[in-house]
PDB file of C-alpha atoms and ligand atoms in Angstrom:
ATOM      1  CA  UNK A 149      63.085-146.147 -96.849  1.00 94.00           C
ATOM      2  CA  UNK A 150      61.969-143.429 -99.432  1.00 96.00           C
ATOM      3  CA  UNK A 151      60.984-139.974 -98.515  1.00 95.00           C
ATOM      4  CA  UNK A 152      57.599-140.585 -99.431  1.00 97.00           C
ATOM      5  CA  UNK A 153      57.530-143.548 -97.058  1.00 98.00           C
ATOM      6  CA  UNK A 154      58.952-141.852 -94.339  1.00 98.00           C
ATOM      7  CA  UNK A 155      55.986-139.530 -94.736  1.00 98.00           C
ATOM      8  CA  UNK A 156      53.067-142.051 -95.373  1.00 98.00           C
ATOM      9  CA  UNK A 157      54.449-143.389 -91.983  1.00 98.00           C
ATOM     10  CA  UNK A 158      53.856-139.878 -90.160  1.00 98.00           C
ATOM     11  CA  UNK A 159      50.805-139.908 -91.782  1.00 98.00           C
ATOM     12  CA  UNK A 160      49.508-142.891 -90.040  1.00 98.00           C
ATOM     13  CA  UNK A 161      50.991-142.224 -87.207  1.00 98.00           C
ATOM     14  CA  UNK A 162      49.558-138.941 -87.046  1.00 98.00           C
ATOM     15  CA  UNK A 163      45.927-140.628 -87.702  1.00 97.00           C
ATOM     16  CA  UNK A 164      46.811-142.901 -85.243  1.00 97.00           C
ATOM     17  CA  UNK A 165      47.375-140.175 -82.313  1.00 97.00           C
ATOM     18  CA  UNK A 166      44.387-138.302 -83.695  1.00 96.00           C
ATOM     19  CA  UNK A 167      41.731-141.453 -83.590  1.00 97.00           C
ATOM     20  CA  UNK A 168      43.426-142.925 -80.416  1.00 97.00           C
ATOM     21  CA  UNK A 169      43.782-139.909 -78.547  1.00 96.00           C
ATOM     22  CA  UNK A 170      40.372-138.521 -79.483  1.00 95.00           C
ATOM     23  CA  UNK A 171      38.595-141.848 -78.625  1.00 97.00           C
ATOM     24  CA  UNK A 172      40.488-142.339 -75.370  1.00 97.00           C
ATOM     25  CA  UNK A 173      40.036-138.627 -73.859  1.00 96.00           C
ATOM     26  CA  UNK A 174      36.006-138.605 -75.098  1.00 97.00           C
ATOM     27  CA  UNK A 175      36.070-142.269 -73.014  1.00 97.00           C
ATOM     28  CA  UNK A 176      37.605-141.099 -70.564  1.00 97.00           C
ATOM     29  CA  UNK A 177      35.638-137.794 -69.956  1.00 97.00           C
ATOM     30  CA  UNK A 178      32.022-139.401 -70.375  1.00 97.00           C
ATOM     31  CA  UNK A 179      33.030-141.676 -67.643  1.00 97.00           C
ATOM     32  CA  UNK A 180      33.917-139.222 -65.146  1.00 97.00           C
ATOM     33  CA  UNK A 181      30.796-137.525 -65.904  1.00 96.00           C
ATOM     34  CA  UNK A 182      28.702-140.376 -65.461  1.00 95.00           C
ATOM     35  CA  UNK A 183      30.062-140.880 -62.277  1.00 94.00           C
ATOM     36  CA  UNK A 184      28.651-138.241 -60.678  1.00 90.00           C
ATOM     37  CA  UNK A 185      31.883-137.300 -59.195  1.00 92.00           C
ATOM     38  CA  UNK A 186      32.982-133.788 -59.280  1.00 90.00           C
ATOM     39  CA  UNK A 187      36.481-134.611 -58.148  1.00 94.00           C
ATOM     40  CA  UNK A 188      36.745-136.961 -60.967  1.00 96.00           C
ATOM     41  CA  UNK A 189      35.392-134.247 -63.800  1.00 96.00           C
ATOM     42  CA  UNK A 190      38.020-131.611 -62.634  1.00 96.00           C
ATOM     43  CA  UNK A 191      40.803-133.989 -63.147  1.00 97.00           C
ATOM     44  CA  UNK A 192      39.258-135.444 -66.573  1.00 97.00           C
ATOM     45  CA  UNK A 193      38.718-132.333 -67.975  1.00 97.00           C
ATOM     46  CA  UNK A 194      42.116-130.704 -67.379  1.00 97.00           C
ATOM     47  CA  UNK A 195      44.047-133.937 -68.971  1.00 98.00           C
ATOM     48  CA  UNK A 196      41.437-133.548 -71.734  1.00 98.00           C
ATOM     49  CA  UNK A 197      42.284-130.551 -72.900  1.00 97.00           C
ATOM     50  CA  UNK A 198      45.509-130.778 -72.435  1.00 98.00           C
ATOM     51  CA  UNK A 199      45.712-133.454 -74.307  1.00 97.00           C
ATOM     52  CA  UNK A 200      43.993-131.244 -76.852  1.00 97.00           C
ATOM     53  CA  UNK A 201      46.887-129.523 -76.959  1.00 97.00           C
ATOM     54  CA  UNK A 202      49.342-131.856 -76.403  1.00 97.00           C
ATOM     55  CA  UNK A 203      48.356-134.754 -79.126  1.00 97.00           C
ATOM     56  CA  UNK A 204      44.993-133.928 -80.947  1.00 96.00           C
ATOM     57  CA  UNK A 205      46.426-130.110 -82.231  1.00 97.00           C
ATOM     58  CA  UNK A 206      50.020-131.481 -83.926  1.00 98.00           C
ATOM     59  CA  UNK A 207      48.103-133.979 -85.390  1.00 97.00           C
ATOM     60  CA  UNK A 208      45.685-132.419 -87.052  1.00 97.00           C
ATOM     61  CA  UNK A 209      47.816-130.124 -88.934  1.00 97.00           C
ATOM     62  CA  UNK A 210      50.864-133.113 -89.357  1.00 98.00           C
ATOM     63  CA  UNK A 211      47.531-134.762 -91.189  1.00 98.00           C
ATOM     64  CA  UNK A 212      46.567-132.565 -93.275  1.00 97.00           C
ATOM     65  CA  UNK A 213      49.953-131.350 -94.583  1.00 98.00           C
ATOM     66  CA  UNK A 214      51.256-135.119 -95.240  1.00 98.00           C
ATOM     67  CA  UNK A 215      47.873-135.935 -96.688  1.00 98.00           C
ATOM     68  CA  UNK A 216      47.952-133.159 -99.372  1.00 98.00           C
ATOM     69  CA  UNK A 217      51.666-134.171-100.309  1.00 98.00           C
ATOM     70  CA  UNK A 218      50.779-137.817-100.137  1.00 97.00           C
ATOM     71  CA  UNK A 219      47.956-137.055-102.921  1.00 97.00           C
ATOM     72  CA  UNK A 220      50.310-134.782-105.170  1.00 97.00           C
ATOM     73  CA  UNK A 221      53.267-137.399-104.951  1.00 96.00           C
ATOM     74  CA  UNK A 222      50.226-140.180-105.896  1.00 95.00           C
ATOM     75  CA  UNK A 223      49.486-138.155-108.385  1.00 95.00           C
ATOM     76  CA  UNK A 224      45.674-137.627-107.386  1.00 97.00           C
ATOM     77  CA  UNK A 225      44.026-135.219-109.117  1.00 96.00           C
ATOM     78  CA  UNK A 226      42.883-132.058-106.334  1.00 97.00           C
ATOM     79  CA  UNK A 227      39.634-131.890-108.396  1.00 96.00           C
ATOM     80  CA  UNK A 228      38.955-135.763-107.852  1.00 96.00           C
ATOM     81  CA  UNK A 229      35.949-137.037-106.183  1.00 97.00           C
ATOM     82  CA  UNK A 230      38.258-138.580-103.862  1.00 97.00           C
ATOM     83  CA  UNK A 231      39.998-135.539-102.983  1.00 98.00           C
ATOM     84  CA  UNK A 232      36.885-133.164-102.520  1.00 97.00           C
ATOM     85  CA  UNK A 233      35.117-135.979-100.038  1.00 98.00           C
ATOM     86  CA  UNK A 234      38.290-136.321 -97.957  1.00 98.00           C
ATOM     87  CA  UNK A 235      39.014-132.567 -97.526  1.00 98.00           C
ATOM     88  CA  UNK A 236      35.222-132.007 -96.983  1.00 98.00           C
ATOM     89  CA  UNK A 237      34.735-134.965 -94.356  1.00 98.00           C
ATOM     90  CA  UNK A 238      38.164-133.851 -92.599  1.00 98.00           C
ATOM     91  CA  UNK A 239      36.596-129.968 -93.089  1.00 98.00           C
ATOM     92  CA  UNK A 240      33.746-131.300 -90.794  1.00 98.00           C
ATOM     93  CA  UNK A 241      35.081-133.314 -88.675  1.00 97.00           C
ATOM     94  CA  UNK A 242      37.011-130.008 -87.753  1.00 97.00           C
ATOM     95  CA  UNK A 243      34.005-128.078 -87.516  1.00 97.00           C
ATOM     96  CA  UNK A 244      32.619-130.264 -85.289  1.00 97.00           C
ATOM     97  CA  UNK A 245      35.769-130.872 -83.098  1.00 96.00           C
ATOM     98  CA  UNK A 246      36.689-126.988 -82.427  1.00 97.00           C
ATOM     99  CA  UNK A 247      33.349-126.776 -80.422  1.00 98.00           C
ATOM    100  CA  UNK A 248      33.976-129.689 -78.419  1.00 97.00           C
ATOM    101  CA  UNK A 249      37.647-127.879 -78.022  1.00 97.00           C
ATOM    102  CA  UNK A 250      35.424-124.891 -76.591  1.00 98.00           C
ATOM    103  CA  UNK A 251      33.351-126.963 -74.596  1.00 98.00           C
ATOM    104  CA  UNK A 252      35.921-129.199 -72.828  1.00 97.00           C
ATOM    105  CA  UNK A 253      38.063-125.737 -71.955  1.00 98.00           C
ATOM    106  CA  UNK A 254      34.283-124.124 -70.608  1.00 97.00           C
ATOM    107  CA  UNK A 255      33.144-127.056 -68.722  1.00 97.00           C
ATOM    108  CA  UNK A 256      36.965-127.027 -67.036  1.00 96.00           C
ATOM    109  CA  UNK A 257      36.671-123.818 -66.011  1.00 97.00           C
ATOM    110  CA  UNK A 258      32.950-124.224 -64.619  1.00 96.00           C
ATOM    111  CA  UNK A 259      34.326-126.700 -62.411  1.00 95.00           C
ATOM    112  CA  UNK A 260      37.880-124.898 -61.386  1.00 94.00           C
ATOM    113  CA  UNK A 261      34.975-122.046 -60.429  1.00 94.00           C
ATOM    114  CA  UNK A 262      32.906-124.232 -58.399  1.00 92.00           C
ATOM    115  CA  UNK A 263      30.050-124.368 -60.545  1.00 93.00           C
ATOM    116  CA  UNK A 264      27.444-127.715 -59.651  1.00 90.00           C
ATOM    117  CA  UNK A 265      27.182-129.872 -62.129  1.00 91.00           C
ATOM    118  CA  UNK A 266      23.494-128.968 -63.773  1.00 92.00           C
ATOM    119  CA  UNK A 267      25.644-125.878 -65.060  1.00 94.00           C
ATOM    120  CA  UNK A 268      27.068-127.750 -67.462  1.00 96.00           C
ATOM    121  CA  UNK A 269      24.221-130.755 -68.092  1.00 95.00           C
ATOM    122  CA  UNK A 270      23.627-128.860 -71.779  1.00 97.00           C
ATOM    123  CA  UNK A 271      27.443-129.001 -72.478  1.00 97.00           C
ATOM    124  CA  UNK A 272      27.841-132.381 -72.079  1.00 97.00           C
ATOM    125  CA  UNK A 273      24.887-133.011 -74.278  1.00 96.00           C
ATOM    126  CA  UNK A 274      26.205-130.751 -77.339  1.00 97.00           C
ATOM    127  CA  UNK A 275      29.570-132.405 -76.642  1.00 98.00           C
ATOM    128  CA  UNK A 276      28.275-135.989 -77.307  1.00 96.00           C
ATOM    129  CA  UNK A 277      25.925-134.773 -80.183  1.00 97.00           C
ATOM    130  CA  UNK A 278      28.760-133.330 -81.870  1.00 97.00           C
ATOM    131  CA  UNK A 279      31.444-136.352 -80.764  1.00 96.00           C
ATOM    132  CA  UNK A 280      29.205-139.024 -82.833  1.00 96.00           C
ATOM    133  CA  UNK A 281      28.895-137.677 -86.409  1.00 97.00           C
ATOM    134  CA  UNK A 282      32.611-136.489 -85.917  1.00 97.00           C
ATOM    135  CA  UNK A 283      34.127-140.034 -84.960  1.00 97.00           C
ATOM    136  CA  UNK A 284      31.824-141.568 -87.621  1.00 97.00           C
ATOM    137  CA  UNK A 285      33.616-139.292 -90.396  1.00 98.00           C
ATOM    138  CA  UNK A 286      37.054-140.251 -89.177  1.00 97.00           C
ATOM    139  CA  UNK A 287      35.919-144.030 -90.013  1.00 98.00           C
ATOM    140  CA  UNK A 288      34.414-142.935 -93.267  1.00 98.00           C
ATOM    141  CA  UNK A 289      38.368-141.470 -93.934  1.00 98.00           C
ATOM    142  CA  UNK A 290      39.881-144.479 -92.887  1.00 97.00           C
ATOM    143  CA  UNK A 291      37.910-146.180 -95.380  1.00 98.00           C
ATOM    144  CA  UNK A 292      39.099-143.388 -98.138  1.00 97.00           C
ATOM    145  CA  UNK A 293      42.422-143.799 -97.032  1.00 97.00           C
ATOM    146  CA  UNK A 294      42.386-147.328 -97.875  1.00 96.00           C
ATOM    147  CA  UNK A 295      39.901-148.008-101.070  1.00 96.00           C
ATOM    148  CA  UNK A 296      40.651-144.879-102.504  1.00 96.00           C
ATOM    149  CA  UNK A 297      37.153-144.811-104.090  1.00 96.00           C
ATOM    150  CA  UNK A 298      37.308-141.896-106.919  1.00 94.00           C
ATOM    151  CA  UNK A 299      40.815-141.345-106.718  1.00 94.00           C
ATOM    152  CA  UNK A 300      41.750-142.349-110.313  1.00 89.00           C
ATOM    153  CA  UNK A 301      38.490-140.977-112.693  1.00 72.00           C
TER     154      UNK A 301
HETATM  155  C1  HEM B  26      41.446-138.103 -90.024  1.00 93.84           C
HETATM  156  C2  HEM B  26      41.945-137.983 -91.197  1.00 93.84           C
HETATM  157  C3  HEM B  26      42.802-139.016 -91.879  1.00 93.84           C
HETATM  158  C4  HEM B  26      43.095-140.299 -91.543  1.00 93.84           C
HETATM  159  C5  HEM B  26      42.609-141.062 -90.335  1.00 93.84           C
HETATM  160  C6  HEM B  26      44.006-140.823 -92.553  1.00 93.84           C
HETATM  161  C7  HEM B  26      44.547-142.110 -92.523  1.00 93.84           C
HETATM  162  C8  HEM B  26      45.307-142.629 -93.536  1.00 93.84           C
HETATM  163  C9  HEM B  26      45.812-144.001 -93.571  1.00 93.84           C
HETATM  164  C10 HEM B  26      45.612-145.042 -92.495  1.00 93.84           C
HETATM  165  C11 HEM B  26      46.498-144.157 -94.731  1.00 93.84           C
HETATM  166  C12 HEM B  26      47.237-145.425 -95.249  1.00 93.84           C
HETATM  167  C13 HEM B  26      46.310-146.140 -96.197  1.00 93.84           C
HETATM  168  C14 HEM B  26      47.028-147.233 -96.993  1.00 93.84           C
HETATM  169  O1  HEM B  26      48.174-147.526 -96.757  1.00 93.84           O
HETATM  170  O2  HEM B  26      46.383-147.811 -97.855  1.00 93.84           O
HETATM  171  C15 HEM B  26      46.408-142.904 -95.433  1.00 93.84           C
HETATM  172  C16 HEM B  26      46.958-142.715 -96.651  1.00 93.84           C
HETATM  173  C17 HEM B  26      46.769-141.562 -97.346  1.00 93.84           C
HETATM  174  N1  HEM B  26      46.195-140.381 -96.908  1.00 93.84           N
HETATM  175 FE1  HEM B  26      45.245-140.111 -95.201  1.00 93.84          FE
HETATM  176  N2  HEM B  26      44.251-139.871 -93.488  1.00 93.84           N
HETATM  177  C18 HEM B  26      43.524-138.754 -93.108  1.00 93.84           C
HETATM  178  C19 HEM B  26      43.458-137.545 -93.721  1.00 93.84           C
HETATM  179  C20 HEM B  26      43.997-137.339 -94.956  1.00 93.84           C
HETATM  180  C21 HEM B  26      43.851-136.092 -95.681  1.00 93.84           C
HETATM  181  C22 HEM B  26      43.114-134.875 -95.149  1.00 93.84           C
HETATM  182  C23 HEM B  26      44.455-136.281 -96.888  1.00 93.84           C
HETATM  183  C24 HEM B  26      44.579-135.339 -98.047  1.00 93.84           C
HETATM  184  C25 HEM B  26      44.414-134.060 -97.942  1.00 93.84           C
HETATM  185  C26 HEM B  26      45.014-137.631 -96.894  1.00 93.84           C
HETATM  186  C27 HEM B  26      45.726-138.203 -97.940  1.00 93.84           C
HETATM  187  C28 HEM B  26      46.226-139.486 -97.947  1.00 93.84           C
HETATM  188  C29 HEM B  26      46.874-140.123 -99.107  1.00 93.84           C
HETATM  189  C30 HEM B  26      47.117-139.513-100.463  1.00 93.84           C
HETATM  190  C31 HEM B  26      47.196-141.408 -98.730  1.00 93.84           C
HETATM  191  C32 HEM B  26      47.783-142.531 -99.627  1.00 93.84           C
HETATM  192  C33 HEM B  26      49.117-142.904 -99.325  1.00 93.84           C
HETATM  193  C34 HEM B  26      49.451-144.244-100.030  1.00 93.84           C
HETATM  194  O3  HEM B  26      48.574-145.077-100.251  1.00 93.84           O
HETATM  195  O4  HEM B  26      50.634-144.435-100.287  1.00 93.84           O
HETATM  196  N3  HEM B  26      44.729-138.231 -95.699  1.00 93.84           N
HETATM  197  N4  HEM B  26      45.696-141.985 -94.684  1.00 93.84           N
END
């Protein structure tokens, strides 16, 4: 297989671990805290954010890296309209996921403190207000990704 290939493959890989790892830990988290169990948030929010580390942070530089090199091997012009909206939406959906980074690492510490749970009701609600419109830009990218809409003039 050809270099350019090999990357395209880390490239969707690397979108794969950053959709399917995001997804999973923001399921996984909004279900502990819907429990009402405060055993069950101080496990949940550890594994999240290490997770964080472990998964989400590689992959969000892997993508961005491969992604420019993908568009200069395909020959996609930086000043396209395709280029601009896919930086900007993945620009956003990074301003909106540092936050929740904040957030997840606050709300485990709350907890490792033995703080009750109204302490960090207003968290939880800035986490999911910021979670939707970031998710829903990552779908707008797979759909760049693939149509390529104002790639090419
Ligand atoms: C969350 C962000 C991203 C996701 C989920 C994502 C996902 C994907 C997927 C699934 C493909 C394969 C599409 C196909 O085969 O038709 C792809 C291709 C590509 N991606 Fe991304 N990508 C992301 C971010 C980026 C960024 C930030 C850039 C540029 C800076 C980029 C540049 C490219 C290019 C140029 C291709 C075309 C490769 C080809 O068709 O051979 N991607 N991306």
């Amino acid at each position: 297989m050809s270099a350019y290939l090999w990357i395209k493959l880390l490239h969707i890989l690397s979108a794969t671990v950053l959709f399917g790892t995001g997804l999973g830990t923001a399921f996984f988290m909004l279900r502990a805290y819907l429990s009402n169990d405060d055993a069950a948030m101080a496990v949940t929010t550890r594994n999240v954010v290490l997770a964080d580390w472990l998964f989400t942070t590689p992959a969000v530089v892997i993508q961005l890296v491969s992604g420019i090199w993908l568009t200069s091997e395909l020959n996609i012009s930086f000043s396209s309209l395709w280029f601009i909206v896919v930086v900007g939406l993945y620009g956003f959906v990074g301003l909106c996921w540092l936050p929740v980074v904040w957030i997840q690492i606050r709300i485990k510490n709350l907890i490792a403190n033995g703080a009750a749970r109204d302490s960090y009701r207003g968290l939880m609600r800035l986490w999911i207000v910021l979670g939707v419109p970031a998710f829903t830009a990552v779908l707008l990218l797979f759909y760049l990704m693939v149509s390529k809409h104002g790639a090419y003039g």
